[in-house]
Short mmCIF file of C-alpha atoms in Angstrom, two decimals:
data_model
loop_
_atom_site.label_atom_id
_atom_site.label_comp_id
_atom_site.label_asym_id
_atom_site.label_seq_id
_atom_site.Cartn_x
_atom_site.Cartn_y
_atom_site.Cartn_z
CA GLN C 1 90.81 35.68 114.59
CA ARG C 2 92.36 39.01 115.39
CA LEU C 3 94.38 39.73 118.52
CA ILE C 4 93.97 43.28 119.80
CA TYR C 5 97.03 44.29 121.81
CA PHE C 6 96.62 47.44 123.90
CA THR C 7 99.89 48.93 125.08
CA ASN C 8 100.04 51.79 127.55
CA GLU C 9 103.42 50.70 128.85
CA GLU C 10 105.82 50.62 125.90
CA GLY C 11 105.66 52.09 122.42
CA GLY C 12 103.92 50.11 119.71
CA ASP C 13 106.98 49.92 117.43
CA PRO C 14 109.24 48.16 119.98
CA VAL C 15 106.37 45.80 120.81
CA LYS C 16 105.95 44.91 117.13
CA ILE C 17 109.68 44.30 116.72
CA ARG C 18 109.65 41.89 119.66
CA MET C 19 106.62 40.12 118.22
CA ILE C 20 108.47 39.62 114.93
CA THR C 21 111.69 38.40 116.56
CA ALA C 22 109.74 36.04 118.85
CA ALA C 23 107.64 34.67 116.01
CA LEU C 24 110.65 34.03 113.76
CA GLY C 25 113.19 33.14 116.45
CA ILE C 26 115.68 35.77 115.31
CA ASP C 27 117.40 38.65 117.10
CA ARG C 28 116.96 42.29 116.21
CA MET C 29 120.37 42.53 114.52
CA THR C 30 119.36 39.76 112.13
CA LEU C 31 116.02 41.45 111.51
CA GLU C 32 117.70 44.76 110.67
CA LYS C 33 119.92 43.11 108.04
CA ASP C 34 116.96 42.19 105.84
CA LYS C 35 113.76 43.84 107.05
CA THR C 36 111.80 43.11 103.89
CA ARG C 37 112.53 39.38 103.98
CA TYR C 38 111.64 38.97 107.63
CA TRP C 39 108.57 41.19 107.45
CA ASN C 40 107.28 39.02 104.60
CA GLU C 41 108.00 35.85 106.62
CA TYR C 42 106.13 37.33 109.58
CA LEU C 43 103.26 38.43 107.35
CA HIS C 44 103.04 34.87 106.03
CA LEU C 45 102.61 33.59 109.60
CA LEU C 46 99.77 36.09 110.04
CA GLY C 47 97.99 34.73 106.98
CA GLY C 48 98.80 37.83 104.96
CA ASP C 49 96.93 40.23 107.29
CA PRO C 50 99.31 42.87 108.73
CA ASP C 51 96.68 43.75 111.35
CA LYS C 52 96.05 40.20 112.50
CA ILE C 53 97.77 41.40 115.68
CA LEU C 54 96.39 44.92 115.97
CA ILE C 55 98.53 47.06 118.27
CA ILE C 56 96.77 50.00 119.90
CA ASP C 57 99.51 52.25 121.31
CA LYS C 58 98.08 54.84 123.74
CA TYR C 59 99.96 55.98 126.83
CA ASP C 60 96.79 57.41 128.46
CA LEU C 61 94.61 54.41 127.60
CA HIS C 62 91.14 54.63 129.15
CA VAL C 63 88.56 51.90 129.67
CA LYS C 64 86.37 53.73 127.13
CA ASP C 65 89.14 53.39 124.50
CA ILE C 66 89.28 49.65 125.04
CA GLU C 67 85.50 49.30 124.85
CA PHE C 68 85.41 51.30 121.61
CA TRP C 69 87.86 48.91 119.92
CA LEU C 70 86.19 45.81 121.32
CA GLN C 71 82.81 46.95 120.04
CA ASN C 72 84.14 47.83 116.58
CA GLU C 73 86.36 44.81 115.97
CA ASP C 74 85.82 41.08 116.27
CA PRO C 75 88.74 39.96 118.42
CA GLY C 76 89.55 36.36 119.22
CA LEU C 77 91.96 37.46 121.95
CA VAL C 78 92.63 40.70 123.83
CA CYS C 79 95.86 41.70 125.58
CA VAL C 80 96.13 44.76 127.83
CA ASP C 81 99.64 45.73 128.93
CA GLN C 82 98.95 46.82 131.67
CA LEU C 83 95.34 46.72 132.83
CA ARG C 84 96.13 48.15 136.26
CA LYS C 85 97.43 51.34 134.58
CA VAL C 86 94.34 51.86 132.42
CA HIS C 87 92.50 55.09 133.23
CA GLY C 88 88.99 54.98 134.63
CA PHE C 89 87.34 54.84 138.05
CA GLU C 90 89.56 57.66 139.29
CA ASP C 91 87.07 58.29 142.09
CA MET C 92 88.22 54.97 143.58
CA LYS C 93 91.60 54.28 145.15
CA GLY C 94 94.06 51.43 145.63
CA VAL C 95 92.74 47.89 145.80
CA ASN C 96 89.13 48.96 145.21
CA ARG C 97 90.05 50.57 141.90
CA LEU C 98 92.11 47.55 140.84
CA GLU C 99 89.25 45.24 141.70
CA LYS C 100 86.86 47.33 139.55
CA LEU C 101 89.28 47.29 136.60
CA PHE C 102 89.76 43.52 136.78
CA GLN C 103 86.01 42.94 137.17
CA LEU C 104 85.62 44.90 133.95
CA GLY C 105 88.31 42.75 132.33
CA ARG C 106 86.28 39.67 133.25
CA GLU C 107 83.16 41.26 131.72
CA TRP C 108 85.09 41.95 128.50
CA SER C 109 86.23 38.33 128.39
CA LYS C 110 82.62 37.17 128.60
CA ALA C 111 81.27 39.66 126.08
CA PHE C 112 84.08 39.73 123.51
CA ALA C 113 87.09 37.44 123.87
CA PRO C 114 89.55 36.11 126.46
CA VAL C 115 91.58 38.91 128.06
CA LEU C 116 95.27 38.61 128.96
CA THR C 117 97.07 41.19 131.04
CA VAL C 118 100.52 41.70 132.50
CA SER C 119 101.04 42.85 136.06
CA GLN C 120 103.99 43.50 138.31
CA LEU C 121 104.86 41.68 141.49
CA ASP C 122 105.45 43.49 144.77
CA ALA C 123 108.83 44.17 146.36
CA LEU C 124 108.63 41.01 148.49
CA ALA C 125 108.90 38.92 145.31
CA GLU C 126 112.40 40.18 144.60
CA ASN C 127 114.89 37.32 144.47
CA GLU C 128 112.06 34.81 145.02
CA GLN C 129 112.22 31.69 142.89
CA TRP C 130 108.56 30.68 142.93
CA PRO C 131 106.50 33.80 143.81
CA GLY C 132 103.00 32.93 144.95
CA MET C 133 99.59 34.44 144.28
CA SER C 134 99.83 36.95 147.14
CA ARG C 135 102.80 38.64 145.44
CA LEU C 136 100.72 40.48 142.84
CA TYR C 137 101.33 44.21 143.23
CA GLU C 138 98.82 46.07 145.44
CA SER C 139 96.13 43.44 144.91
CA LYS C 140 95.61 41.67 148.26
CA THR C 141 93.07 39.07 147.02
CA ALA C 142 90.76 41.26 144.93
CA VAL C 143 92.51 40.86 141.58
CA GLN C 144 93.23 37.15 141.96
CA GLY C 145 89.53 36.41 142.40
CA GLU C 146 88.72 37.88 138.99
CA MET C 147 91.25 35.76 137.09
CA ASP C 148 90.92 32.27 135.64
CA GLY C 149 94.66 31.80 135.37
CA ILE C 150 97.77 33.37 136.87
CA CYS C 151 101.40 32.62 136.01
CA ASN C 152 104.06 34.39 138.07
CA ILE C 153 107.66 34.68 136.93
CA GLY C 154 110.43 34.34 139.51
CA HIS C 155 114.09 35.27 139.29
CA VAL C 156 116.99 34.57 141.65
CA ARG C 157 120.12 36.72 141.61
CA GLY C 158 123.19 34.67 140.89
CA SER C 159 121.21 31.79 139.40
CA ILE C 160 123.03 29.41 137.09
CA PRO C 161 122.44 29.95 134.27
CA GLU C 162 121.92 33.65 134.96
CA HIS C 163 118.99 33.93 132.54
CA ALA C 164 116.97 31.27 134.36
CA ARG C 165 113.37 32.21 135.10
CA TYR C 166 110.83 30.27 137.12
CA LEU C 167 107.24 30.07 135.86
CA ASN C 168 104.83 29.34 138.69
CA ILE C 169 101.25 28.59 137.65
CA VAL C 170 99.54 29.68 140.85
CA LYS C 171 95.96 29.63 139.56
CA ASN C 172 94.46 27.68 136.69
CA LYS C 173 90.78 26.96 136.10
CA PHE C 174 91.50 25.37 132.73
CA PRO C 175 91.79 21.62 132.14
CA THR C 176 95.12 20.07 131.18
CA PRO C 177 94.07 16.96 129.26
CA GLY C 178 96.47 14.04 129.49
CA ASP C 179 98.42 15.39 132.45
CA PRO C 180 96.44 16.94 135.33
CA ALA C 181 99.73 17.60 137.16
CA LEU C 182 100.45 20.45 134.72
CA ARG C 183 97.45 22.40 135.98
CA HIS C 184 99.50 24.03 138.74
CA GLY C 185 103.01 23.33 137.54
CA GLN C 186 106.35 24.97 138.17
CA HIS C 187 108.67 25.25 135.19
CA GLU C 188 112.27 26.41 134.94
CA VAL C 189 112.95 28.13 131.63
CA LEU C 190 115.60 30.35 130.07
CA LEU C 191 114.89 33.92 129.07
CA ARG C 192 116.16 34.56 125.54
CA ALA C 193 115.74 38.32 125.61
CA ASP C 194 117.46 38.64 122.24
CA ILE C 195 114.56 36.83 120.55
CA ALA C 196 111.87 37.71 123.14
CA ARG C 197 111.18 34.08 124.10
CA PHE C 198 111.24 31.77 127.04
CA VAL C 199 112.86 28.48 126.01
#
């Protein structure tokens, strides 16, 4: 099924490039050397459909824009980067507005397809290895209550290796068959920014 990727944070072209490099495990310099070859390899992974991952690039993205696309496509997965910056409910402020946006995200997930979003952590999470659920930016507890899963990414200055990142699964309502311990796991990974992957 199609993934609809809404980006109001970064331009659609850079997002697509990172998707290609991540999918193929190559860096951008390699991609640039033979764009046709690597585009065809990427297209093959998408089953021949260049819009299998449909990127909607709109800096002033509004909840009505998202609902238009959801109603006119048949997505299997929806990604909003970032939901907290989506326009709508301007008569509300702060945590109350965030709560309304994330309630709407939950409604979309029930009516259309699972919804993924990216959020920032607050300033207290800086240099924290395993940031907890309370570190979500401006959310208190309102946003967390609307989510089925949350994975925070920690970073420590001076870590060895320096590209180490710390994935902390702070909320997970999904089963982990075979190993229940993974339901709320902590995982040290390496950020390979050159190929847009955690390894």
